[in-house]
Coordinates of C-alpha atoms and ligand atoms in Angstrom, one line a residue:
Chain C
X1392 CA 13.1 -15.2 -8.8
X1393 CA 10.4 -17.8 -9.4
X1394 CA 6.9 -17.4 -8.1
X1395 CA 4.1 -19.9 -7.7
X1396 CA 0.7 -18.3 -7.9
X1397 CA -2.7 -19.7 -6.8
X1398 CA -6.0 -18.6 -8.2
X1399 CA -9.3 -19.5 -6.5
X1400 CA -11.7 -16.6 -6.6
X1401 CA -14.6 -18.4 -8.3
X1402 CA -15.0 -21.4 -10.7
X1403 CA -11.3 -22.0 -11.4
X1404 CA -8.6 -23.4 -9.2
X1405 CA -5.3 -22.6 -10.9
X1406 CA -1.6 -22.7 -10.2
X1407 CA 0.9 -20.9 -12.4
X1408 CA 4.6 -20.7 -12.1
X1409 CA 6.3 -17.6 -13.5
X1410 CA 9.9 -16.2 -13.4
X1411 CA 10.7 -12.5 -12.8
X1412 CA 11.9 -12.3 -16.4
X1413 CA 8.3 -12.9 -17.4
X1414 CA 8.7 -16.5 -18.5
X1415 CA 5.5 -18.5 -17.9
X1416 CA 6.8 -21.9 -16.8
X1417 CA 3.5 -23.5 -16.0
X1418 CA -0.2 -22.7 -16.0
X1419 CA -2.3 -25.6 -14.6
X1420 CA -6.0 -25.4 -13.7
X1421 CA -9.2 -27.2 -13.0
X1422 CA -12.6 -25.6 -13.4
X1423 CA -15.7 -26.4 -11.4
X1424 CA -18.8 -26.9 -13.5
X1425 CA -22.1 -26.3 -11.9
X1426 CA -25.0 -28.8 -12.7
X1427 CA -26.9 -28.1 -15.8
X1428 CA -29.4 -25.3 -15.2
X1429 CA -27.6 -23.9 -12.2
X1430 CA -25.3 -21.1 -11.4
X1431 CA -22.2 -21.3 -9.3
X1432 CA -22.8 -22.6 -5.7
X1433 CA -20.0 -21.2 -3.6
X1434 CA -19.7 -24.2 -1.2
X1435 CA -19.7 -26.7 -4.1
X1436 CA -17.0 -24.6 -5.9
X1437 CA -15.0 -24.7 -2.7
X1438 CA -15.3 -28.5 -2.4
X1439 CA -14.2 -28.8 -6.0
X1440 CA -11.1 -26.7 -5.3
X1441 CA -10.3 -28.7 -2.2
X1442 CA -10.5 -31.9 -4.2
X1443 CA -8.3 -30.8 -7.1
X1444 CA -5.7 -28.6 -5.4
X1445 CA -3.0 -31.3 -4.9
X1446 CA -3.4 -32.6 -8.4
X1447 CA -3.2 -29.1 -10.0
X1448 CA -0.1 -28.4 -7.9
X1449 CA 1.6 -31.6 -9.2
X1450 CA 0.7 -30.8 -12.8
X1451 CA 2.1 -27.3 -12.5
X1452 CA 5.4 -28.5 -11.0
X1453 CA 5.9 -31.1 -13.6
X1454 CA 4.9 -28.8 -16.4
X1455 CA 7.6 -26.3 -15.1
X1456 CA 10.0 -29.1 -14.4
X1457 CA 10.9 -27.8 -11.0
X1458 CA 10.6 -28.8 -7.4
X1459 CA 8.8 -26.9 -4.7
X1460 CA 12.0 -25.9 -3.0
X1461 CA 13.1 -24.1 -6.1
X1462 CA 10.3 -21.7 -5.8
X1463 CA 11.2 -18.3 -4.2
X1464 CA 7.7 -16.7 -3.7
X1465 CA 4.2 -17.9 -3.2
X1466 CA 1.3 -15.7 -4.2
X1467 CA -2.5 -16.1 -4.0
X1468 CA -5.6 -14.4 -5.2
X1469 CA -6.8 -12.5 -2.1
X1470 CA -9.9 -11.0 -3.7
X1471 CA -12.4 -9.9 -4.8
X1472 CA -14.2 -13.2 -5.0
X1473 CA -16.4 -15.7 -3.3
X1474 CA -15.3 -16.1 0.4
X1475 CA -15.4 -19.9 0.6
X1476 CA -13.3 -20.3 -2.6
X1477 CA -10.9 -17.6 -1.5
X1478 CA -10.3 -19.4 1.8
X1479 CA -9.2 -22.6 0.0
X1480 CA -6.6 -20.7 -2.0
X1481 CA -5.4 -18.8 1.0
X1482 CA -5.0 -21.8 3.2
X1483 CA -3.2 -23.8 0.5
X1484 CA -0.8 -20.9 -0.1
X1485 CA -0.2 -20.5 3.6
X1486 CA 0.6 -24.2 3.9
X1487 CA 3.0 -24.2 1.0
X1488 CA 4.7 -21.1 2.2
X1489 CA 5.2 -22.5 5.7
X1490 CA 6.4 -25.9 4.6
X1491 CA 8.9 -24.5 2.2
X1492 CA 9.8 -21.4 4.2
X1493 CA 9.0 -19.0 1.4
X1494 CA 7.5 -15.5 1.5
X1495 CA 3.8 -15.2 0.9
X1496 CA 1.9 -12.4 -0.8
X1497 CA -1.7 -11.7 -1.6
X1498 CA -2.7 -10.4 -5.0
X1499 CA -5.6 -8.4 -6.2
X1500 CA -7.3 -10.6 -8.8
X1501 CA -8.2 -8.0 -11.5
X1502 CA -4.7 -6.7 -11.3
X1503 CA -3.6 -10.2 -12.2
X1504 CA -5.7 -10.1 -15.3
X1505 CA -4.3 -6.8 -16.4
X1506 CA -0.7 -7.6 -15.7
X1507 CA -0.7 -11.0 -17.4
X1508 CA -2.4 -9.2 -20.3
X1509 CA 0.3 -6.5 -20.5
X1510 CA 3.0 -9.2 -20.2
X1511 CA 1.7 -11.4 -23.0
X1512 CA 0.6 -8.7 -25.4
X1513 CA 3.1 -5.9 -24.9
X1514 CA 0.4 -3.3 -24.3
X1515 CA 2.0 -0.4 -22.3
X1516 CA -0.7 1.9 -20.9
X1517 CA -4.0 0.7 -22.2
X1518 CA -7.7 1.3 -21.4
X1519 CA -8.6 -2.2 -20.1
X1520 CA -12.0 -3.8 -20.8
X1521 CA -12.3 -6.5 -18.2
X1522 CA -15.2 -8.8 -19.0
X1523 CA -15.8 -12.1 -17.2
X1524 CA -18.4 -14.1 -15.4
X1525 CA -18.3 -11.8 -12.4
X1526 CA -16.8 -8.6 -13.6
X1527 CA -17.5 -5.9 -16.2
X1528 CA -15.2 -2.9 -15.8
X1529 CA -13.4 -0.3 -17.9
X1530 CA -10.1 0.4 -16.1
X1531 CA -7.1 2.6 -16.8
X1532 CA -4.0 3.6 -15.0
X1533 CA -4.0 7.2 -13.6
X1534 CA -1.5 8.6 -11.1
X1535 CA -0.3 5.6 -9.3
X1536 CA -3.4 3.3 -9.5
X1537 CA -5.6 1.4 -11.8
X1538 CA -8.9 3.3 -11.6
X1539 CA -12.4 2.3 -12.6
X1540 CA -13.8 4.6 -15.3
X1541 CA -16.9 2.6 -16.0
X1542 CA -18.7 -0.6 -15.0
X1543 CA -21.9 -2.5 -15.0
X1544 CA -24.6 -1.2 -12.7
X1545 CA -26.2 -4.6 -12.2
X1546 CA -24.8 -7.9 -13.5
X1547 CA -21.6 -8.7 -15.3
X1548 CA -21.7 -9.5 -19.0
X1549 CA -20.6 -13.1 -18.5
X1550 CA -23.2 -13.6 -15.9
X1551 CA -25.8 -11.9 -18.1
X1552 CA -25.1 -14.3 -21.0
X1553 CA -25.0 -17.3 -18.7
X1554 CA -28.3 -16.3 -17.1
X1555 CA -30.0 -15.9 -20.4
X1556 CA -28.6 -19.2 -21.6
X1557 CA -29.8 -21.0 -18.5
X1558 CA -33.3 -19.6 -18.8
X1559 CA -33.7 -20.8 -22.4
X1560 CA -32.2 -24.2 -21.7
X1561 CA -28.7 -23.8 -23.1
X1562 CA -25.8 -25.5 -21.3
X1563 CA -23.4 -23.7 -19.0
X1564 CA -21.3 -21.6 -19.6
X1565 CA -23.7 -19.8 -21.9
X1566 CA -21.3 -17.4 -23.6
X1567 CA -19.8 -19.8 -26.1
X1568 CA -23.3 -21.3 -26.9
X1569 CA -24.7 -17.9 -27.6
X1570 CA -21.8 -17.1 -29.8
X1571 CA -22.3 -20.3 -31.8
X1572 CA -26.0 -19.7 -32.3
X1573 CA -25.6 -16.0 -33.1
X1574 CA -23.7 -16.9 -36.3
X1575 CA -27.0 -17.7 -38.0
X1576 CA -29.1 -14.9 -36.6
X1577 CA -30.8 -11.7 -37.7
X1578 CA -31.3 -8.5 -35.7
X1579 CA -34.4 -8.0 -33.5
X1580 CA -34.6 -4.8 -31.5
X1581 CA -33.5 -4.9 -27.9
X1582 CA -33.0 -2.1 -25.4
X1583 CA -29.5 -0.4 -25.5
X1584 CA -28.5 0.8 -22.0
X1585 CA -25.4 2.9 -21.7
X1586 CA -25.1 5.5 -19.0
X1587 CA -21.9 7.5 -19.6
X1588 CA -19.2 5.0 -19.1
X1589 CA -21.5 2.7 -17.1
X1590 CA -24.0 0.2 -18.5
X1591 CA -26.6 -2.2 -17.4
X1592 CA -27.7 -5.7 -18.7
X1593 CA -30.6 -6.9 -16.6
X1594 CA -33.2 -5.1 -18.7
X1595 CA -31.8 -6.5 -21.9
X1596 CA -31.8 -10.1 -20.5
X1597 CA -35.4 -9.7 -19.5
X1598 CA -36.4 -8.4 -22.9
X1599 CA -34.5 -11.2 -24.6
X1600 CA -36.3 -13.8 -22.5
X1601 CA -39.6 -12.2 -23.4
X1602 CA -38.7 -12.5 -27.1
X1603 CA -37.9 -16.2 -26.6
X1604 CA -41.3 -16.8 -24.9
X1605 CA -43.1 -15.0 -27.7
X1606 CA -41.6 -17.6 -30.1
X1607 CA -38.8 -15.6 -31.8
X1608 CA -36.0 -17.8 -33.1
X1609 CA -33.2 -18.4 -30.6
X1610 CA -30.5 -17.7 -33.2
X1611 CA -32.0 -14.3 -33.8
X1612 CA -32.2 -13.5 -30.1
X1613 CA -28.6 -14.6 -29.6
X1614 CA -27.4 -12.5 -32.5
X1615 CA -29.2 -9.4 -31.2
X1616 CA -28.0 -10.0 -27.6
X1617 CA -24.4 -10.1 -28.8
X1618 CA -24.7 -7.1 -31.1
X1619 CA -26.4 -5.0 -28.4
X1620 CA -24.3 -5.9 -25.4
X1621 CA -21.0 -5.9 -27.3
X1622 CA -21.7 -2.6 -29.0
X1623 CA -22.4 -1.1 -25.5
X1624 CA -19.1 -2.5 -24.2
X1625 CA -17.2 -1.1 -27.2
X1626 CA -18.9 2.2 -26.8
X1627 CA -18.0 2.7 -23.1
X1628 CA -14.4 1.6 -23.9
X1629 CA -14.2 4.2 -26.6
X1630 CA -15.7 6.8 -24.2
X1631 CA -13.0 6.0 -21.7
X1632 CA -10.3 6.4 -24.4
X1633 CA -11.7 9.8 -25.3
X1634 CA -11.8 10.8 -21.7
X1635 CA -8.3 9.6 -20.7
X1636 CA -6.6 10.3 -24.0
X1637 CA -5.1 6.8 -24.2
X1638 CA -4.6 5.0 -27.5
X1639 CA -4.4 1.3 -26.6
X1640 CA -7.1 -1.1 -25.6
X1641 CA -6.5 -4.4 -23.7
X1642 CA -9.3 -6.9 -23.6
X1643 CA -9.2 -9.3 -20.6
X1644 CA -11.4 -11.8 -18.8
X1645 CA -13.2 -15.0 -20.0
X1646 CA -15.6 -13.2 -22.4
X1647 CA -12.5 -12.1 -24.4
X1648 CA -12.8 -15.5 -26.0
X1649 CA -15.7 -14.1 -28.0
X1650 CA -14.8 -13.5 -31.7
X1651 CA -17.5 -10.9 -32.3
X1652 CA -16.5 -8.8 -29.3
X1653 CA -12.9 -8.9 -30.4
X1654 CA -13.8 -7.9 -33.9
X1655 CA -15.9 -4.9 -32.7
X1656 CA -13.1 -3.6 -30.4
X1657 CA -10.6 -4.1 -33.2
X1658 CA -12.7 -2.1 -35.6
X1659 CA -13.2 0.7 -33.1
X1660 CA -9.5 0.9 -32.5
X1661 CA -8.6 0.9 -36.2
X1662 CA -11.1 3.8 -36.7
X1663 CA -9.5 5.7 -33.8
X1664 CA -5.9 4.8 -34.9
X1665 CA -5.4 3.1 -31.6
X1666 CA -3.9 -0.3 -30.9
X1667 CA -5.9 -3.3 -29.9
X1668 CA -4.6 -6.1 -27.8
X1669 CA -6.5 -9.2 -26.6
X1670 CA -5.1 -11.4 -23.9
X1671 CA -4.3 -14.9 -25.4
X1672 CA -7.1 -17.4 -24.7
X1673 CA -4.9 -19.4 -22.3
X1674 CA -4.4 -16.4 -20.0
X1675 CA -7.7 -14.5 -20.5
X1676 CA -9.9 -16.5 -18.1
X1677 CA -9.0 -17.0 -14.5
X1678 CA -5.6 -18.7 -14.1
X1679 CA -2.7 -19.1 -11.8
X1680 CA 0.0 -17.6 -14.0
X1681 CA -1.6 -14.2 -13.7
X1682 CA -1.5 -14.4 -9.9
X1683 CA 2.2 -15.5 -10.0
X1684 CA 3.2 -12.7 -12.3
X1685 CA 1.3 -10.0 -10.3
X1686 CA 2.8 -11.5 -7.2
X1687 CA 6.3 -10.9 -8.6
X1688 CA 5.5 -7.3 -9.6
X1689 CA 4.0 -6.5 -6.2
X1690 CA 6.7 -8.2 -4.2
X1691 CA 9.6 -6.7 -6.2
X1692 CA 8.1 -3.2 -5.8
X1693 CA 8.2 -3.6 -2.0
X1694 CA 4.5 -4.5 -1.4
X1695 CA 3.8 -6.8 1.5
X1696 CA 0.6 -8.4 2.7
X1697 CA -0.4 -7.2 6.2
X1698 CA -3.3 -9.5 7.0
X1699 CA -3.8 -13.0 5.6
X1700 CA -7.5 -13.1 5.2
X1701 CA -9.8 -13.0 2.1
X1702 CA -10.8 -9.6 0.9
X1703 CA -14.0 -10.6 -0.9
X1704 CA -14.7 -7.0 -1.9
X1705 CA -11.2 -5.7 -2.6
X1706 CA -11.3 -2.9 -5.1
X1707 CA -8.7 -2.5 -7.7
X1708 CA -8.2 1.2 -7.0
X1709 CA -7.2 0.5 -3.4
X1710 CA -3.9 -0.9 -4.5
X1711 CA -0.8 1.3 -5.2
X1712 CA 0.9 0.3 -8.4
X1713 CA 4.5 1.1 -8.0
X1714 CA 5.8 -0.8 -11.1
X1715 CA 4.2 1.2 -13.9
Chain S
X534 CA -19.1 13.5 -44.4
X535 CA -18.4 17.0 -45.6
X536 CA -15.8 18.5 -43.2
X537 CA -14.7 21.8 -44.6
X538 CA -13.6 23.5 -41.4
X539 CA -10.9 23.1 -38.8
X540 CA -11.3 20.0 -36.7
X541 CA -11.2 21.1 -33.0
X542 CA -12.0 17.9 -31.3
X543 CA -12.9 14.3 -31.3
X544 CA -15.1 12.8 -28.6
X545 CA -16.2 9.3 -28.2
X546 CA -19.0 9.7 -30.7
X547 CA -18.5 12.7 -32.7
X548 CA -16.0 14.8 -34.7
X549 CA -16.2 18.5 -34.0
X550 CA -15.1 21.2 -36.4
X551 CA -15.5 24.9 -36.9
X552 CA -17.1 25.9 -40.2
X553 CA -16.4 29.1 -42.1
X554 CA -18.9 31.1 -40.1
X555 CA -17.2 30.2 -36.8
X556 CA -20.0 27.9 -35.9
X557 CA -19.2 24.6 -34.2
X558 CA -20.4 21.5 -36.0
X559 CA -20.8 18.3 -34.0
X560 CA -21.0 15.4 -36.4
X561 CA -22.0 12.1 -35.0
X562 CA -20.0 9.8 -37.2
X563 CA -20.8 6.3 -38.2
X564 CA -19.5 3.6 -36.0
X565 CA -18.2 0.7 -38.1
X566 CA -18.2 -1.7 -35.2
X567 CA -21.9 -1.5 -34.8
X568 CA -24.4 -3.1 -37.2
X569 CA -26.3 -0.5 -39.3
X570 CA -29.6 -1.1 -37.6
X571 CA -28.3 -0.2 -34.2
X572 CA -25.9 2.5 -35.3
X573 CA -28.3 4.7 -37.3
X574 CA -31.0 4.6 -34.7
X575 CA -28.7 5.6 -32.0
X576 CA -27.0 8.4 -33.9
X577 CA -30.3 9.9 -35.0
X578 CA -31.9 9.6 -31.7
X579 CA -29.0 11.1 -29.8
X580 CA -28.5 14.0 -32.2
X581 CA -32.2 14.9 -32.0
X582 CA -32.2 14.5 -28.2
X583 CA -29.0 16.5 -27.7
X584 CA -30.2 19.5 -29.7
X585 CA -33.5 19.6 -28.0
X586 CA -32.2 19.2 -24.5
X587 CA -29.3 21.7 -25.0
X588 CA -31.9 24.3 -25.7
X589 CA -34.2 23.3 -22.9
X590 CA -31.4 23.3 -20.4
X591 CA -30.4 26.8 -21.5
X592 CA -34.0 27.9 -20.9
X593 CA -33.9 26.7 -17.3
X594 CA -30.7 28.6 -16.6
X595 CA -28.0 26.1 -17.3
X596 CA -25.0 27.4 -19.3
X597 CA -25.0 25.5 -22.6
X598 CA -23.9 26.4 -26.2
X599 CA -26.8 27.9 -28.2
X600 CA -28.1 25.5 -30.9
X601 CA -28.2 27.1 -34.3
X602 CA -29.3 24.2 -36.5
X603 CA -29.8 20.5 -36.5
X604 CA -29.5 17.9 -39.3
X605 CA -29.9 14.1 -39.2
X606 CA -26.5 13.5 -37.6
X607 CA -25.2 17.0 -37.0
X608 CA -25.7 19.8 -34.6
X609 CA -24.6 23.4 -35.4
X610 CA -23.9 25.2 -32.2
X611 CA -22.1 28.1 -30.5
X612 CA -18.4 27.5 -30.1
X613 CA -17.4 27.9 -26.4
X614 CA -13.8 29.1 -26.6
X615 CA -12.6 27.9 -23.2
X616 CA -10.9 24.9 -21.6
X617 CA -12.1 21.5 -20.7
X618 CA -12.7 21.4 -17.0
X619 CA -10.9 18.1 -16.8
X620 CA -7.7 19.9 -17.8
X621 CA -7.9 22.7 -15.2
X622 CA -9.7 21.2 -12.2
X623 CA -6.7 19.5 -10.6
X624 CA -4.3 22.5 -11.0
X625 CA -6.7 25.2 -9.9
X626 CA -6.5 26.5 -6.3
X627 CA -8.7 25.0 -3.7
X628 CA -11.2 27.7 -3.2
X629 CA -11.8 28.0 -6.9
X630 CA -12.1 24.2 -7.1
X631 CA -14.8 24.3 -4.4
X632 CA -16.6 27.1 -6.1
X633 CA -16.6 25.2 -9.4
X634 CA -17.8 22.0 -7.7
X635 CA -20.7 23.9 -6.1
X636 CA -21.6 25.5 -9.4
X637 CA -21.7 22.1 -11.0
X638 CA -24.0 20.9 -8.3
X639 CA -26.3 23.9 -8.8
X640 CA -26.5 23.3 -12.6
X641 CA -27.3 19.7 -12.1
X642 CA -30.0 20.7 -9.6
X643 CA -31.5 23.0 -12.2
X644 CA -31.5 20.2 -14.8
X645 CA -33.1 17.8 -12.4
X646 CA -35.7 20.3 -11.4
X647 CA -36.6 20.6 -15.0
X648 CA -36.9 16.9 -15.4
X649 CA -33.6 16.6 -17.4
X650 CA -31.0 13.9 -16.8
X651 CA -27.6 14.7 -18.5
X652 CA -26.5 11.1 -18.7
X653 CA -22.8 11.6 -19.1
X654 CA -21.6 14.0 -16.4
X655 CA -17.8 14.0 -16.5
X656 CA -15.4 16.9 -16.5
X657 CA -14.7 16.1 -20.2
X658 CA -18.2 17.3 -20.9
X659 CA -17.8 20.7 -19.1
X660 CA -16.1 23.7 -20.5
X661 CA -14.7 26.6 -18.5
X662 CA -14.8 30.0 -20.1
X663 CA -14.4 33.3 -18.3
X664 CA -14.9 31.5 -14.9
X665 CA -18.2 30.2 -16.2
X666 CA -18.9 26.5 -16.5
X667 CA -20.8 25.2 -19.6
X668 CA -22.3 21.8 -19.8
X669 CA -22.0 20.1 -23.2
X670 CA -22.5 16.7 -24.7
X671 CA -26.2 15.9 -24.0
X672 CA -26.2 12.9 -26.4
X673 CA -27.1 10.5 -23.6
X674 CA -29.6 12.9 -22.0
X675 CA -33.1 12.0 -21.3
X676 CA -36.3 13.4 -19.7
X677 CA -37.0 11.8 -16.4
X678 CA -38.1 12.6 -12.9
X679 CA -37.3 9.2 -11.4
X680 CA -35.1 9.1 -8.3
X681 CA -33.1 6.3 -9.8
X682 CA -32.2 8.2 -13.0
X683 CA -31.3 11.3 -11.0
X684 CA -29.1 9.3 -8.6
X685 CA -27.3 7.5 -11.5
X686 CA -26.7 10.9 -13.1
X687 CA -24.9 12.1 -10.0
X688 CA -23.2 8.8 -9.3
X689 CA -21.5 9.0 -12.7
X690 CA -20.1 12.4 -11.8
X691 CA -18.8 11.0 -8.5
X692 CA -17.2 8.2 -10.4
X693 CA -15.5 10.7 -12.7
X694 CA -14.2 12.6 -9.7
X695 CA -12.9 9.4 -8.3
X696 CA -11.1 8.3 -11.5
X697 CA -9.9 11.7 -12.7
X698 CA -9.7 14.0 -9.7
X699 CA -9.1 11.4 -7.0
X700 CA -7.0 13.7 -4.8
X701 CA -10.0 16.1 -4.4
X702 CA -12.9 13.7 -4.4
X703 CA -14.2 14.6 -1.0
X704 CA -14.0 18.3 -1.4
X705 CA -15.4 18.2 -4.9
X706 CA -18.3 15.9 -3.8
X707 CA -19.2 17.9 -0.7
X708 CA -19.5 21.1 -2.7
X709 CA -21.3 19.5 -5.5
X710 CA -23.9 18.2 -3.0
X711 CA -24.1 21.6 -1.5
X712 CA -24.8 23.2 -4.8
X713 CA -27.3 20.5 -5.7
X714 CA -29.2 21.1 -2.5
X715 CA -29.6 24.8 -3.3
X716 CA -31.3 24.3 -6.6
X717 CA -33.1 20.9 -6.3
X718 CA -35.7 20.5 -3.5
X719 CA -35.9 16.6 -3.5
X720 CA -32.1 16.3 -3.0
X721 CA -32.4 14.1 0.1
X722 CA -33.9 11.0 -1.5
X723 CA -31.6 11.2 -4.5
X724 CA -28.5 11.4 -2.3
X725 CA -29.7 8.5 -0.3
X726 CA -30.2 6.4 -3.4
X727 CA -26.7 7.0 -4.6
X728 CA -25.4 5.1 -1.6
X729 CA -27.5 2.1 -2.7
X730 CA -26.3 2.3 -6.3
X731 CA -22.7 2.3 -5.3
X732 CA -23.2 -1.0 -3.5
X733 CA -24.7 -2.7 -6.5
X734 CA -22.4 -3.4 -9.5
X735 CA -19.1 -2.1 -8.2
X736 CA -18.1 -4.4 -5.4
X737 CA -20.4 -7.3 -6.0
X738 CA -18.7 -10.4 -7.5
X739 CA -22.0 -11.9 -8.6
Ligands
ADP2554 N1 -16.9 -17.3 -26.6 C1 -17.5 -16.7 -25.5 N2 -18.4 -15.7 -25.7 C2 -19.0 -15.1 -24.7 N3 -18.7 -15.4 -23.4 C3 -17.8 -16.3 -23.1 C4 -17.2 -17.0 -24.2 N4 -16.3 -17.9 -23.6 C5 -16.5 -17.8 -22.2 N5 -17.4 -16.8 -22.0 C6 -17.9 -16.4 -20.6 O1 -16.8 -16.1 -19.8 C7 -17.2 -16.3 -18.4 C8 -16.1 -17.0 -17.6 O2 -15.0 -16.2 -17.6 P1 -13.9 -16.1 -16.4 O3 -12.9 -15.1 -16.7 O4 -13.4 -17.5 -16.1 O5 -14.9 -15.6 -15.3 P2 -15.3 -15.8 -13.8 O6 -14.2 -16.6 -13.2 O7 -15.5 -14.5 -13.3 O8 -16.6 -16.6 -13.9 C9 -18.5 -17.1 -18.5 O9 -19.5 -16.2 -18.1 C10 -18.6 -17.5 -19.9 O10 -20.0 -17.6 -20.4
ADP2555 N1 -19.8 23.9 -28.0 C1 -18.5 23.6 -27.9 N2 -17.6 24.6 -27.8 C2 -16.3 24.2 -27.7 N3 -15.8 23.0 -27.7 C3 -16.7 22.0 -27.8 C4 -18.1 22.2 -27.9 N4 -18.7 21.1 -28.0 C5 -17.7 20.1 -27.9 N5 -16.5 20.6 -27.8 C6 -15.2 19.9 -27.7 O1 -15.3 18.7 -28.4 C7 -15.1 17.6 -27.4 C8 -16.1 16.4 -27.8 O2 -17.4 16.9 -27.8 P1 -18.6 16.1 -27.1 O3 -19.9 16.9 -27.4 O4 -18.3 15.8 -25.7 O5 -18.6 14.8 -28.1 P2 -18.7 13.3 -27.8 O6 -20.2 13.0 -27.7 O7 -18.1 12.6 -28.9 O8 -18.1 13.0 -26.5 C9 -15.4 18.2 -26.1 O9 -14.7 17.5 -25.1 C10 -14.9 19.6 -26.3 O10 -13.5 19.6 -26.1
MG2556 MG1 -18.0 14.0 -24.6

């Protein structure tokens, strides 16, 4: 069975093609970039996705070296996400499914991140730290579902870094810029806000901005921001491990690209004699391959989509996981 | 670190062992992933807080282990020879489970009435011994009387019910609320705030 998966929850429009043996045949994408100094504008992102969708499809097909009629299943990211963006993916998936008379299935986006992570790293039953522009959650499998053990109480880590970057005049996305500057920084005290397995970033971002206005060096603030936020993330991950008794960690989402975060989690795992896995760069940010693979797992386990409409607030723990 | 006794547990932050006198030692170990500046401040602060608040909580009628001594990164306390509530809550019978949930609510109400926030309410941080529930792990505890802090405190417990005792969330939560109302007079504003909190991070994409 070969599945074509469509991702369009936020910035990225992606199409991946994956076989039921877990071979990733294609993973094409195009990412919308907001204007300098701005965050994502949903309608603009949608327009971007509409503009690039045919091209991304052609690239995916030629990368995989197959024709549309050789595809057995079409899957799409049904949520959570920005409604205008979700609509584009949904309509495009529907059209492809109809024209080629192939079954269509909706996929929960975070499950895509987790499953492509398990596929590409070999992690079996990990505590998952899912960190992206729009999400910050600690997730683990427990009795039939992926359950949320901890999460941010205000903004996502990626959004926090991007917001700080924007306010101090760094280009978007801010995460990589902050990482680059942090290499030369020293520590300045910032608030450290962990509440059990939850955390919060908005106070830290405000404090960091104040430091900037008071003339502290940007390198030092970036360093401190990373050290503080990533220590918090590592701490709640470890707390979830202690609570669930699991001994693997899987890092997923766009912020997984960060070397310092990876290093911290790796150290924590070593000290606990646990295994650390990080989703390879190519599959850690939003992409189509993860939706294709999750589509296969869902479809083969008998799951069927009842209503074809975006679920912009679809929670991961609403989905039965029959393939674990 | 000088661990001479038998290691009985390892949490997220600490190693716990029994020393020769049968006293439980909670040693907040160094975290190599954090820079020294952050790590020592947190470990010191949390150890001091935990010892102080354990004792205060006991004074206002919440079951906690008695604190015997405190060092920079260590607390010496009474060993509660029971079972983690996490391990028993799902398999216990329904009327007991409701009773436990209500007892938990009552103890939280007492803490909040005394201006204490536990900060990490999960069933991994509760021990059941002779049908009595003990609260432990006050490392993230703080003094506060704000509605927000109180609501977050309870919200974390709700989240723990949801992730770890999902089959019984409703029954557990209803009885926890019931107990909480019995011992904390401003319960209504707090419970209302919890609804708002659950709408914030969790479902929001951005
Ligand atoms: N090296 C890095 N360090 C920190 N953050 C990063 C890095 N690379 C990317 N990011 C962050 O990852 C986010 C994008 O990740 P992605 O999974 O595509 O999320 P979303 O689709 O939810 O925006 C952005 O917030 C970006 O700043
Ligand atoms: N006073 C005590 N009596 C018996 N067992 C305890 C006591 N304190 C802690 N424990 C055990 O050690 C584990 C970890 O302790 P905890 O204080 O929660 O540490 P951490 O802050 O690392 O989570 C607990 O889950 C419990 O099993
Ligand atoms: Mg604990």
